[in-house]
Each structure stands twice: as C-alpha cells, then as structure tokens.
Coordinates of C-alpha atoms in Angstrom, one line a residue:
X1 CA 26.5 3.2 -11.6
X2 CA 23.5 3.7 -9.2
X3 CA 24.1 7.4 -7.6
X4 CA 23.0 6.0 -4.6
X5 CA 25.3 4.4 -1.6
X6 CA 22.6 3.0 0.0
X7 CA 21.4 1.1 -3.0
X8 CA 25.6 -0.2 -3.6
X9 CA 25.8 -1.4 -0.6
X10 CA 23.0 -3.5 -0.5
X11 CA 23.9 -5.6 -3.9
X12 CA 27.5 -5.9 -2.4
X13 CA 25.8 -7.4 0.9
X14 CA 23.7 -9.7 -1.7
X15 CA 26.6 -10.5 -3.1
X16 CA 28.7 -11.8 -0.3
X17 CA 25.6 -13.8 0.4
X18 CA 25.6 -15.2 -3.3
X19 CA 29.1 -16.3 -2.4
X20 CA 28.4 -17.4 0.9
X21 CA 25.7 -19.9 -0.6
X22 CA 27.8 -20.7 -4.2
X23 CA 31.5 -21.2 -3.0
X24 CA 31.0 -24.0 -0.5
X25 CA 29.6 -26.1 -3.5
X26 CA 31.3 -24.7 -6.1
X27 CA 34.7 -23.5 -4.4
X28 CA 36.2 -20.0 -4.3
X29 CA 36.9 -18.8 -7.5
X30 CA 40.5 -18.0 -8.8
X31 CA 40.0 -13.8 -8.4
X32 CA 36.9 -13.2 -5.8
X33 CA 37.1 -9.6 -5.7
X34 CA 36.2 -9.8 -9.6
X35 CA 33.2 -12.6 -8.6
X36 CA 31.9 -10.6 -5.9
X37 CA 32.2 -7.0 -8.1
X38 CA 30.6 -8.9 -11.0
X39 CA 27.8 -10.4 -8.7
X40 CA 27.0 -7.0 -7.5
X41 CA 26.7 -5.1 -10.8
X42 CA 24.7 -7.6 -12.4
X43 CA 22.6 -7.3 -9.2
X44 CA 22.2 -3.2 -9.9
X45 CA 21.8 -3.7 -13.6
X46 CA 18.8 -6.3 -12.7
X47 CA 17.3 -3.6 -10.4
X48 CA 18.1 -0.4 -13.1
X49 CA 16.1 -2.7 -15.2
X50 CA 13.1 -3.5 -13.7
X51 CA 12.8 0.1 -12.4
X52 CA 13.0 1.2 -16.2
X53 CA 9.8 -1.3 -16.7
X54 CA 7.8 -0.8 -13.7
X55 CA 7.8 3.0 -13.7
X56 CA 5.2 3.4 -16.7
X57 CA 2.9 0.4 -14.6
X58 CA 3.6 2.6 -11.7
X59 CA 2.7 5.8 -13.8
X60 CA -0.5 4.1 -15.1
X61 CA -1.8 2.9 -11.6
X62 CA -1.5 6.4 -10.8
X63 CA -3.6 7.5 -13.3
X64 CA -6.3 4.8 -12.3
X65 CA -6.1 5.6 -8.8
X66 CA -6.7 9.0 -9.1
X67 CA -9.3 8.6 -11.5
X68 CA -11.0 6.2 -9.0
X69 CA -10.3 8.5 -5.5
X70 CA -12.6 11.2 -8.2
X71 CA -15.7 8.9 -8.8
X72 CA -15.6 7.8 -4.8
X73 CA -15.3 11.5 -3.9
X74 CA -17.9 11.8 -6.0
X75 CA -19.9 9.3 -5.3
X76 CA -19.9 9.9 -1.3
X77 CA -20.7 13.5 -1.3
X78 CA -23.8 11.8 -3.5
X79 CA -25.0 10.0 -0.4
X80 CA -24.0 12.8 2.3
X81 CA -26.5 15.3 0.5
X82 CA -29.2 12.4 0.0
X83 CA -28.4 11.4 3.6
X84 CA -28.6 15.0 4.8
X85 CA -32.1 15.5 2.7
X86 CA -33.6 13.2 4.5
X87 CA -34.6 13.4 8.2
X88 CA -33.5 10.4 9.5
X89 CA -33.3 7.8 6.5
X90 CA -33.5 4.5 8.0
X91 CA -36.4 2.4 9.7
X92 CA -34.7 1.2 12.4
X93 CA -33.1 4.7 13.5
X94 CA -36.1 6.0 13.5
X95 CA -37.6 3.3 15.6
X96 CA -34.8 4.1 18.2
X97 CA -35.0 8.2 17.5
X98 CA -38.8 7.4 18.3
X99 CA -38.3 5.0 21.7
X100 CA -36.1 7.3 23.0
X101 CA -37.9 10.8 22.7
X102 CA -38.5 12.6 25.6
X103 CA -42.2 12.2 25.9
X104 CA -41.3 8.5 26.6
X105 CA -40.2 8.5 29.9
X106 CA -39.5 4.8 31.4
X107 CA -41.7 4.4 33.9
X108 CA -40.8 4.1 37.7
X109 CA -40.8 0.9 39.4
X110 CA -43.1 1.4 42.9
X111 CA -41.6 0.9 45.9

C-alpha cells in the first residue's frame, strides 16, 4: 500500500502502541491480528491523505520562498554596491578609521 518498508513499519509499531494503550481498558479483541492490521492501514491511509493535501501547500511555499530568496538577493547586492560606493559609510567608522590613522601615534609615557 505505501511502497515503502520503512514507512509499514512504523504504523505497525503505532499500532501495537494503539493496542498497548486500548486493550487494557477495553480488552483484547476476539481476532487481534485483524485489530492491529486494521489499526495500521487506517494509520497509512491517514498519512497517504494528508500527503495528497499538503503537497500543493508545500508546492506553493516553494514558490513564495523562492520568489522571496530573489527580492533579498536582490535587495543585498543593492546595499553592497551602495556600501561599496561609498568610502566608508558610517560616522562612527569613520571616527575610528580617523583615531587610528597612522599619523596618530599614541604618545609615549616618559620615564
């Protein structure tokens, strides 16, 4: 039903634990290979079902991502050229470009 092992075995482990927490209250039914088998299908139908729904959100978010990642790619290479235009861009870096040029040597404490 599911073409995938991986995928069966894990609704089969779901469903032992759906009779682990059912039959204590409700007692073991009269044929629990069928209980458990049953359990486990519904469990992969459930899970068929809600991959048939989410794949068109999932296709959609795609879309929007994408079409987001553009306008940021965009947007950034926007700000490295206007950052790159201009020689340094910010007040305070060029308060510290200009304390720490060369010609401004600390001076030496005499001795």
């Amino acid at each position: 039903m599911l073409r995938d092992v991986g995928l069966a075995e894990e609704f089969a482990q779901d469903a032992l634990v759906a009779a682990l927490e059912h039959w204590p209250a409700t007692g073991v039914p009269d044929n629990p290979g069928a209980w458990l088998m049953t359990t486990a299908k519904r469990r992969a139908l459930d899970h068929l079902r809600h991959e048939k729904l989410a794949a068109p959100k999932h296709e959609a978010l795609s879309r929007e991502l994408d079409a987001q990642h553009a306008m940021a790619i965009d947007d950034f290479n926007d700000r490295v050229d206007d950052a790159l235009s201009d020689d340094v861009g910010d007040d305070l870096l060029r308060l510290i470009f200009t304390a720490c040029h060369p010609c401004f040597r600390p001076k030496r404490a005499a001795r």
